[in-house]
């Protein structure tokens, strides 16, 4: 992660990257044939936001702590930030106002038994709880069966707890498991970037990002892009080693738990009447069999 005082590095790189992607024509500004920077100049953003060039330059250098919400809104509009990016910018401003600059290690929130009961009651859907660092902190049996390659990966922590980002970027088998590996990697890096905006002083998050940047060139490139994703849902295509090809719909829901940490309940289901539903049912049957570890795995369905 950026090693500048507070979160100034993240602010600087984020605003500069958003400015670089907008052309004068897109912003409704006159164009010239000779431009020394990609995208908009700082003075052009300042004009669009209704502030002085000196003021915007100072903002882009990371001095955001005393900026009003109205001004942040104006900058967000000038840079054409989407909802997630705007939230990220406001998170950066909020965290800049808080005291202390030493990274802290947040205590993990224990998932209450009632949450595990909820997960276990969902027998025909794969469901798990992940925190903002993409640690999978609770799961139902079908999720463990569906994501067996991740739960069995060498990338799990000492407690046997998997981390989605670590699996995607550090386990070579993830490229076979995720049919759309590029999309999974892009989304996961963007989710971690959003968490960095919420909790820039989280030492465990810094350690995770540092590890991924060191060991994965793909993650390092995505992290430098400063893309942000607050919520992630849609279609996921998986190539399961036992069940074969699965095309599933997944939905992420906010899960309020004590403390600052963000938790999502992620649920995977299959469209009724499809081959993927049959294969998910097969996995559910396997997951519900206590002696499955002592028996041969389910027969792989034909395509």
mmCIF file of C-alpha atoms in Angstrom:
data_model
loop_
_atom_site.group_PDB
_atom_site.id
_atom_site.type_symbol
_atom_site.label_atom_id
_atom_site.label_comp_id
_atom_site.label_asym_id
_atom_site.label_seq_id
_atom_site.Cartn_x
_atom_site.Cartn_y
_atom_site.Cartn_z
ATOM 1 C CA UNK A 1 0.000 0.000 0.000
ATOM 2 C CA UNK A 2 1.042 3.611 -0.397
ATOM 3 C CA UNK A 3 3.730 4.527 2.124
ATOM 4 C CA UNK A 4 3.046 8.252 2.574
ATOM 5 C CA UNK A 5 1.845 10.036 5.729
ATOM 6 C CA UNK A 6 -1.701 9.007 6.569
ATOM 7 C CA UNK A 7 -3.517 8.160 3.353
ATOM 8 C CA UNK A 8 -2.140 10.980 1.203
ATOM 9 C CA UNK A 9 -0.619 8.550 -1.262
ATOM 10 C CA UNK A 10 -3.960 6.866 -1.894
ATOM 11 C CA UNK A 11 -5.683 10.234 -2.335
ATOM 12 C CA UNK A 12 -3.025 11.492 -4.724
ATOM 13 C CA UNK A 13 -2.939 8.386 -6.905
ATOM 14 C CA UNK A 14 -6.710 7.979 -6.924
ATOM 15 C CA UNK A 15 -7.504 11.551 -7.998
ATOM 16 C CA UNK A 16 -4.696 11.591 -10.557
ATOM 17 C CA UNK A 17 -5.857 8.295 -12.073
ATOM 18 C CA UNK A 18 -9.482 9.491 -12.319
ATOM 19 C CA UNK A 19 -8.334 12.761 -13.888
ATOM 20 C CA UNK A 20 -6.203 10.914 -16.442
ATOM 21 C CA UNK A 21 -9.108 8.877 -17.807
ATOM 22 C CA UNK A 22 -11.306 11.856 -18.799
ATOM 23 C CA UNK A 23 -10.670 13.612 -22.107
ATOM 24 C CA UNK A 24 -11.383 17.334 -22.606
ATOM 25 C CA UNK A 25 -14.048 16.411 -25.162
ATOM 26 C CA UNK A 26 -15.827 14.208 -22.608
ATOM 27 C CA UNK A 27 -15.751 17.100 -20.138
ATOM 28 C CA UNK A 28 -17.054 19.577 -22.726
ATOM 29 C CA UNK A 29 -13.799 21.559 -22.777
ATOM 30 C CA UNK A 30 -11.943 22.915 -25.841
ATOM 31 C CA UNK A 31 -9.329 20.520 -27.209
ATOM 32 C CA UNK A 32 -5.880 21.312 -28.526
ATOM 33 C CA UNK A 33 -3.490 19.208 -30.541
ATOM 34 C CA UNK A 34 -0.635 19.548 -28.042
ATOM 35 C CA UNK A 35 -1.235 18.171 -24.548
ATOM 36 C CA UNK A 36 1.481 17.090 -22.149
ATOM 37 C CA UNK A 37 -0.734 14.979 -19.873
ATOM 38 C CA UNK A 38 -3.245 12.203 -20.413
ATOM 39 C CA UNK A 39 -6.776 13.271 -19.656
ATOM 40 C CA UNK A 40 -7.566 16.536 -17.917
ATOM 41 C CA UNK A 41 -5.103 19.005 -16.468
ATOM 42 C CA UNK A 42 -5.417 20.005 -12.841
ATOM 43 C CA UNK A 43 -6.528 23.488 -13.775
ATOM 44 C CA UNK A 44 -9.304 22.029 -15.953
ATOM 45 C CA UNK A 45 -10.619 19.926 -13.068
ATOM 46 C CA UNK A 46 -10.481 23.029 -10.877
ATOM 47 C CA UNK A 47 -12.598 24.972 -13.387
ATOM 48 C CA UNK A 48 -15.145 22.146 -13.610
ATOM 49 C CA UNK A 49 -15.331 21.873 -9.806
ATOM 50 C CA UNK A 50 -15.534 25.641 -9.271
ATOM 51 C CA UNK A 51 -12.372 25.924 -7.143
ATOM 52 C CA UNK A 52 -8.966 27.525 -7.662
ATOM 53 C CA UNK A 53 -6.142 25.605 -9.324
ATOM 54 C CA UNK A 54 -4.006 26.055 -6.220
ATOM 55 C CA UNK A 55 -6.754 24.637 -4.046
ATOM 56 C CA UNK A 56 -7.318 21.579 -6.269
ATOM 57 C CA UNK A 57 -3.569 20.982 -6.551
ATOM 58 C CA UNK A 58 -3.342 20.916 -2.775
ATOM 59 C CA UNK A 59 -6.288 18.509 -2.632
ATOM 60 C CA UNK A 60 -4.691 16.167 -5.167
ATOM 61 C CA UNK A 61 -1.541 16.119 -3.061
ATOM 62 C CA UNK A 62 -3.576 14.529 -0.306
ATOM 63 C CA UNK A 63 -4.617 17.484 1.860
ATOM 64 C CA UNK A 64 -8.241 16.440 2.155
ATOM 65 C CA UNK A 65 -8.947 16.458 5.902
ATOM 66 C CA UNK A 66 -10.636 19.875 6.089
ATOM 67 C CA UNK A 67 -12.534 19.724 2.800
ATOM 68 C CA UNK A 68 -16.307 20.164 2.980
ATOM 69 C CA UNK A 69 -18.753 17.635 1.595
ATOM 70 C CA UNK A 70 -20.034 20.194 -0.932
ATOM 71 C CA UNK A 71 -16.553 20.625 -2.373
ATOM 72 C CA UNK A 72 -15.977 16.876 -2.442
ATOM 73 C CA UNK A 73 -19.265 16.517 -4.304
ATOM 74 C CA UNK A 74 -18.141 19.117 -6.843
ATOM 75 C CA UNK A 75 -14.827 17.305 -7.374
ATOM 76 C CA UNK A 76 -16.639 13.969 -7.693
ATOM 77 C CA UNK A 77 -18.886 15.431 -10.389
ATOM 78 C CA UNK A 78 -15.956 17.018 -12.215
ATOM 79 C CA UNK A 79 -14.113 13.694 -12.268
ATOM 80 C CA UNK A 80 -17.283 11.780 -13.182
ATOM 81 C CA UNK A 81 -16.923 9.388 -10.260
ATOM 82 C CA UNK A 82 -19.447 6.596 -10.021
ATOM 83 C CA UNK A 83 -21.245 5.828 -6.735
ATOM 84 C CA UNK A 84 -18.547 3.459 -5.478
ATOM 85 C CA UNK A 85 -15.738 5.879 -6.327
ATOM 86 C CA UNK A 86 -17.574 8.742 -4.667
ATOM 87 C CA UNK A 87 -18.024 6.650 -1.515
ATOM 88 C CA UNK A 88 -14.329 5.828 -1.601
ATOM 89 C CA UNK A 89 -13.386 9.520 -1.883
ATOM 90 C CA UNK A 90 -15.584 10.376 1.110
ATOM 91 C CA UNK A 91 -14.098 7.444 3.049
ATOM 92 C CA UNK A 92 -10.613 8.798 2.376
ATOM 93 C CA UNK A 93 -11.686 12.221 3.645
ATOM 94 C CA UNK A 94 -13.280 10.734 6.766
ATOM 95 C CA UNK A 95 -10.251 8.630 7.635
ATOM 96 C CA UNK A 96 -7.973 11.651 7.120
ATOM 97 C CA UNK A 97 -9.864 13.519 9.845
ATOM 98 C CA UNK A 98 -9.397 10.772 12.433
ATOM 99 C CA UNK A 99 -6.458 10.948 14.756
ATOM 100 C CA UNK A 100 -3.438 8.662 14.830
ATOM 101 C CA UNK A 101 -1.310 7.484 11.942
ATOM 102 C CA UNK A 102 0.029 4.190 13.195
ATOM 103 C CA UNK A 103 -1.557 1.166 11.497
ATOM 104 C CA UNK A 104 -3.662 -0.824 13.939
ATOM 105 C CA UNK A 105 -4.562 -4.495 13.991
ATOM 106 C CA UNK A 106 -8.316 -4.816 14.211
ATOM 107 C CA UNK A 107 -9.604 -7.725 16.235
ATOM 108 C CA UNK A 108 -11.572 -10.201 14.174
ATOM 109 C CA UNK A 109 -15.275 -10.208 14.997
ATOM 110 C CA UNK A 110 -16.552 -13.626 15.998
ATOM 111 C CA UNK A 111 -19.530 -14.660 13.897
ATOM 112 C CA UNK A 112 -22.487 -15.245 16.256
ATOM 113 C CA UNK A 113 -23.943 -18.768 16.317
ATOM 114 C CA UNK A 114 -27.214 -17.444 14.877
ATOM 115 C CA UNK A 115 -25.354 -16.471 11.684
ATOM 116 C CA UNK A 116 -23.924 -19.967 11.317
ATOM 117 C CA UNK A 117 -27.408 -21.366 11.894
ATOM 118 C CA UNK A 118 -28.686 -19.126 9.120
ATOM 119 C CA UNK A 119 -25.967 -20.337 6.758
ATOM 120 C CA UNK A 120 -26.575 -23.980 7.569
ATOM 121 C CA UNK A 121 -30.323 -23.608 6.963
ATOM 122 C CA UNK A 122 -29.622 -22.644 3.322
ATOM 123 C CA UNK A 123 -29.253 -26.181 1.994
ATOM 124 C CA UNK A 124 -29.759 -25.446 -1.715
ATOM 125 C CA UNK A 125 -27.638 -22.304 -1.880
ATOM 126 C CA UNK A 126 -23.957 -21.855 -1.286
ATOM 127 C CA UNK A 127 -23.525 -19.152 1.360
ATOM 128 C CA UNK A 128 -20.553 -17.691 3.183
ATOM 129 C CA UNK A 129 -19.613 -14.591 5.156
ATOM 130 C CA UNK A 130 -16.546 -12.584 4.152
ATOM 131 C CA UNK A 131 -14.983 -9.568 5.781
ATOM 132 C CA UNK A 132 -13.541 -6.510 4.067
ATOM 133 C CA UNK A 133 -10.151 -8.206 3.667
ATOM 134 C CA UNK A 134 -11.946 -11.047 1.783
ATOM 135 C CA UNK A 135 -11.347 -13.563 4.582
ATOM 136 C CA UNK A 136 -14.096 -16.205 4.543
ATOM 137 C CA UNK A 137 -15.063 -16.226 8.218
ATOM 138 C CA UNK A 138 -18.086 -18.570 8.058
ATOM 139 C CA UNK A 139 -19.604 -20.883 5.459
ATOM 140 C CA UNK A 140 -22.277 -23.517 5.019
ATOM 141 C CA UNK A 141 -21.492 -27.074 3.851
ATOM 142 C CA UNK A 142 -22.475 -26.329 0.243
ATOM 143 C CA UNK A 143 -20.107 -23.337 0.127
ATOM 144 C CA UNK A 144 -17.299 -25.570 1.352
ATOM 145 C CA UNK A 145 -18.150 -28.106 -1.343
ATOM 146 C CA UNK A 146 -18.498 -25.481 -4.074
ATOM 147 C CA UNK A 147 -15.271 -23.713 -3.091
ATOM 148 C CA UNK A 148 -13.423 -26.899 -2.158
ATOM 149 C CA UNK A 149 -10.315 -25.901 -4.185
ATOM 150 C CA UNK A 150 -10.034 -22.710 -2.118
ATOM 151 C CA UNK A 151 -10.701 -24.392 1.247
ATOM 152 C CA UNK A 152 -8.104 -27.060 0.354
ATOM 153 C CA UNK A 153 -5.572 -24.535 -0.947
ATOM 154 C CA UNK A 154 -2.156 -23.957 0.602
ATOM 155 C CA UNK A 155 -3.126 -20.267 0.800
ATOM 156 C CA UNK A 156 -5.425 -20.768 3.833
ATOM 157 C CA UNK A 157 -4.212 -19.220 7.082
ATOM 158 C CA UNK A 158 -3.043 -21.078 10.192
ATOM 159 C CA UNK A 159 -6.645 -21.420 11.329
ATOM 160 C CA UNK A 160 -7.618 -23.049 8.037
ATOM 161 C CA UNK A 161 -9.516 -19.935 7.012
ATOM 162 C CA UNK A 162 -9.379 -19.109 3.288
ATOM 163 C CA UNK A 163 -8.893 -15.651 1.839
ATOM 164 C CA UNK A 164 -10.410 -15.012 -1.575
ATOM 165 C CA UNK A 165 -7.737 -12.559 -2.710
ATOM 166 C CA UNK A 166 -4.866 -14.775 -1.618
ATOM 167 C CA UNK A 167 -6.417 -17.787 -3.380
ATOM 168 C CA UNK A 168 -7.161 -15.923 -6.615
ATOM 169 C CA UNK A 169 -3.736 -14.340 -6.974
ATOM 170 C CA UNK A 170 -1.378 -16.822 -5.302
ATOM 171 C CA UNK A 171 -2.820 -20.269 -6.099
ATOM 172 C CA UNK A 172 -2.198 -21.280 -9.758
ATOM 173 C CA UNK A 173 -5.232 -23.569 -9.616
ATOM 174 C CA UNK A 174 -7.521 -20.541 -9.270
ATOM 175 C CA UNK A 175 -7.080 -19.813 -12.980
ATOM 176 C CA UNK A 176 -8.702 -23.148 -13.785
ATOM 177 C CA UNK A 177 -11.397 -22.853 -11.125
ATOM 178 C CA UNK A 178 -12.578 -19.345 -12.119
ATOM 179 C CA UNK A 179 -13.575 -19.455 -15.777
ATOM 180 C CA UNK A 180 -13.468 -15.627 -15.857
ATOM 181 C CA UNK A 181 -10.294 -15.306 -13.793
ATOM 182 C CA UNK A 182 -9.542 -11.784 -15.038
ATOM 183 C CA UNK A 183 -12.956 -10.541 -13.911
ATOM 184 C CA UNK A 184 -12.573 -12.252 -10.524
ATOM 185 C CA UNK A 185 -9.140 -10.689 -10.058
ATOM 186 C CA UNK A 186 -10.285 -7.222 -11.085
ATOM 187 C CA UNK A 187 -13.259 -7.309 -8.716
ATOM 188 C CA UNK A 188 -11.263 -8.664 -5.793
ATOM 189 C CA UNK A 189 -8.510 -6.040 -6.095
ATOM 190 C CA UNK A 190 -11.170 -3.320 -6.325
ATOM 191 C CA UNK A 191 -12.941 -4.654 -3.209
ATOM 192 C CA UNK A 192 -9.654 -4.502 -1.288
ATOM 193 C CA UNK A 193 -9.052 -0.953 -2.550
ATOM 194 C CA UNK A 194 -12.458 0.074 -1.179
ATOM 195 C CA UNK A 195 -11.578 -1.507 2.173
ATOM 196 C CA UNK A 196 -8.310 0.456 2.179
ATOM 197 C CA UNK A 197 -10.356 3.639 1.856
ATOM 198 C CA UNK A 198 -12.510 2.667 4.841
ATOM 199 C CA UNK A 199 -9.649 1.418 6.998
ATOM 200 C CA UNK A 200 -6.307 2.833 5.757
ATOM 201 C CA UNK A 201 -4.636 2.101 9.102
ATOM 202 C CA UNK A 202 -5.593 -1.590 9.275
ATOM 203 C CA UNK A 203 -2.254 -3.352 9.700
ATOM 204 C CA UNK A 204 -3.571 -6.777 8.630
ATOM 205 C CA UNK A 205 -4.929 -5.270 5.421
ATOM 206 C CA UNK A 206 -1.612 -3.555 4.741
ATOM 207 C CA UNK A 207 0.206 -6.845 5.272
ATOM 208 C CA UNK A 208 -2.153 -8.676 2.899
ATOM 209 C CA UNK A 209 -1.798 -6.047 0.173
ATOM 210 C CA UNK A 210 1.972 -5.988 0.646
ATOM 211 C CA UNK A 211 2.134 -9.765 0.299
ATOM 212 C CA UNK A 212 -0.014 -9.748 -2.847
ATOM 213 C CA UNK A 213 1.941 -6.881 -4.421
ATOM 214 C CA UNK A 214 5.203 -8.708 -3.747
ATOM 215 C CA UNK A 215 4.145 -12.124 -5.012
ATOM 216 C CA UNK A 216 1.648 -11.329 -7.788
ATOM 217 C CA UNK A 217 2.501 -9.026 -10.718
ATOM 218 C CA UNK A 218 -1.160 -9.160 -11.767
ATOM 219 C CA UNK A 219 -2.340 -7.888 -8.401
ATOM 220 C CA UNK A 220 0.375 -5.230 -8.338
ATOM 221 C CA UNK A 221 -0.849 -3.873 -11.682
ATOM 222 C CA UNK A 222 -4.506 -3.917 -10.611
ATOM 223 C CA UNK A 223 -3.710 -2.237 -7.295
ATOM 224 C CA UNK A 224 -1.927 0.576 -9.109
ATOM 225 C CA UNK A 225 -5.051 1.169 -11.246
ATOM 226 C CA UNK A 226 -6.968 2.330 -8.137
ATOM 227 C CA UNK A 227 -10.272 0.839 -9.276
ATOM 228 C CA UNK A 228 -12.892 0.670 -6.530
ATOM 229 C CA UNK A 229 -15.798 -1.706 -5.932
ATOM 230 C CA UNK A 230 -18.099 -1.484 -2.913
ATOM 231 C CA UNK A 231 -20.598 -4.214 -3.788
ATOM 232 C CA UNK A 232 -20.044 -7.229 -5.974
ATOM 233 C CA UNK A 233 -22.807 -9.397 -7.407
ATOM 234 C CA UNK A 234 -23.704 -10.916 -10.765
ATOM 235 C CA UNK A 235 -22.852 -14.141 -12.608
ATOM 236 C CA UNK A 236 -19.972 -16.438 -11.665
ATOM 237 C CA UNK A 237 -18.754 -19.256 -13.886
ATOM 238 C CA UNK A 238 -16.749 -21.969 -12.164
ATOM 239 C CA UNK A 239 -15.042 -25.142 -13.356
ATOM 240 C CA UNK A 240 -15.476 -27.405 -10.352
ATOM 241 C CA UNK A 241 -13.134 -30.428 -10.176
ATOM 242 C CA UNK A 242 -16.036 -32.748 -9.280
ATOM 243 C CA UNK A 243 -19.241 -31.145 -10.562
ATOM 244 C CA UNK A 244 -17.885 -29.661 -13.784
ATOM 245 C CA UNK A 245 -18.996 -26.357 -15.296
ATOM 246 C CA UNK A 246 -21.294 -24.204 -13.153
ATOM 247 C CA UNK A 247 -22.903 -20.895 -14.047
ATOM 248 C CA UNK A 248 -24.280 -19.345 -10.868
ATOM 249 C CA UNK A 249 -25.924 -16.119 -9.798
ATOM 250 C CA UNK A 250 -24.399 -14.577 -6.698
ATOM 251 C CA UNK A 251 -25.671 -11.789 -4.472
ATOM 252 C CA UNK A 252 -23.794 -9.890 -1.767
ATOM 253 C CA UNK A 253 -25.769 -8.551 1.211
ATOM 254 C CA UNK A 254 -24.510 -6.328 4.010
ATOM 255 C CA UNK A 255 -24.363 -8.208 7.300
ATOM 256 C CA UNK A 256 -24.380 -5.936 10.365
ATOM 257 C CA UNK A 257 -22.032 -7.242 13.065
ATOM 258 C CA UNK A 258 -20.433 -5.520 16.083
ATOM 259 C CA UNK A 259 -17.344 -3.393 15.525
ATOM 260 C CA UNK A 260 -16.063 -1.442 12.547
ATOM 261 C CA UNK A 261 -15.376 -4.381 10.274
ATOM 262 C CA UNK A 262 -17.474 -4.730 7.119
ATOM 263 C CA UNK A 263 -19.038 -8.162 6.543
ATOM 264 C CA UNK A 264 -20.973 -9.441 3.544
ATOM 265 C CA UNK A 265 -23.229 -12.455 3.226
ATOM 266 C CA UNK A 266 -22.548 -13.913 -0.233
ATOM 267 C CA UNK A 267 -25.099 -16.356 -1.655
ATOM 268 C CA UNK A 268 -24.723 -18.453 -4.818
ATOM 269 C CA UNK A 269 -27.743 -19.981 -6.557
ATOM 270 C CA UNK A 270 -28.457 -21.545 -9.940
ATOM 271 C CA UNK A 271 -31.210 -20.699 -12.399
ATOM 272 C CA UNK A 272 -34.047 -23.234 -12.024
ATOM 273 C CA UNK A 273 -34.215 -25.885 -14.704
ATOM 274 C CA UNK A 274 -30.608 -25.528 -15.841
ATOM 275 C CA UNK A 275 -27.735 -28.000 -15.894
ATOM 276 C CA UNK A 276 -26.030 -25.817 -13.302
ATOM 277 C CA UNK A 277 -28.947 -26.341 -10.924
ATOM 278 C CA UNK A 278 -28.615 -30.116 -11.336
ATOM 279 C CA UNK A 279 -24.896 -29.921 -10.636
ATOM 280 C CA UNK A 280 -25.389 -27.655 -7.629
ATOM 281 C CA UNK A 281 -27.943 -30.169 -6.278
ATOM 282 C CA UNK A 282 -25.343 -32.884 -6.756
ATOM 283 C CA UNK A 283 -22.854 -30.879 -4.708
ATOM 284 C CA UNK A 284 -25.514 -30.224 -2.063
ATOM 285 C CA UNK A 285 -26.193 -33.940 -1.788
ATOM 286 C CA UNK A 286 -22.488 -34.620 -1.477
ATOM 287 C CA UNK A 287 -22.046 -31.880 1.136
ATOM 288 C CA UNK A 288 -24.954 -33.259 3.198
ATOM 289 C CA UNK A 289 -23.396 -36.748 3.392
ATOM 290 C CA UNK A 290 -21.322 -37.018 6.589
ATOM 291 C CA UNK A 291 -19.243 -39.917 5.230
ATOM 292 C CA UNK A 292 -18.474 -38.271 1.907
ATOM 293 C CA UNK A 293 -14.757 -37.966 2.744
ATOM 294 C CA UNK A 294 -14.525 -41.763 2.939
ATOM 295 C CA UNK A 295 -16.405 -42.346 -0.294
ATOM 296 C CA UNK A 296 -15.523 -41.738 -3.939
ATOM 297 C CA UNK A 297 -16.432 -38.263 -5.173
ATOM 298 C CA UNK A 298 -19.615 -37.745 -7.210
ATOM 299 C CA UNK A 299 -19.549 -38.663 -10.833
ATOM 300 C CA UNK A 300 -18.707 -35.678 -12.963
ATOM 301 C CA UNK A 301 -21.758 -34.640 -15.029
ATOM 302 C CA UNK A 302 -21.431 -34.639 -18.781
ATOM 303 C CA UNK A 303 -21.397 -31.278 -20.534
#
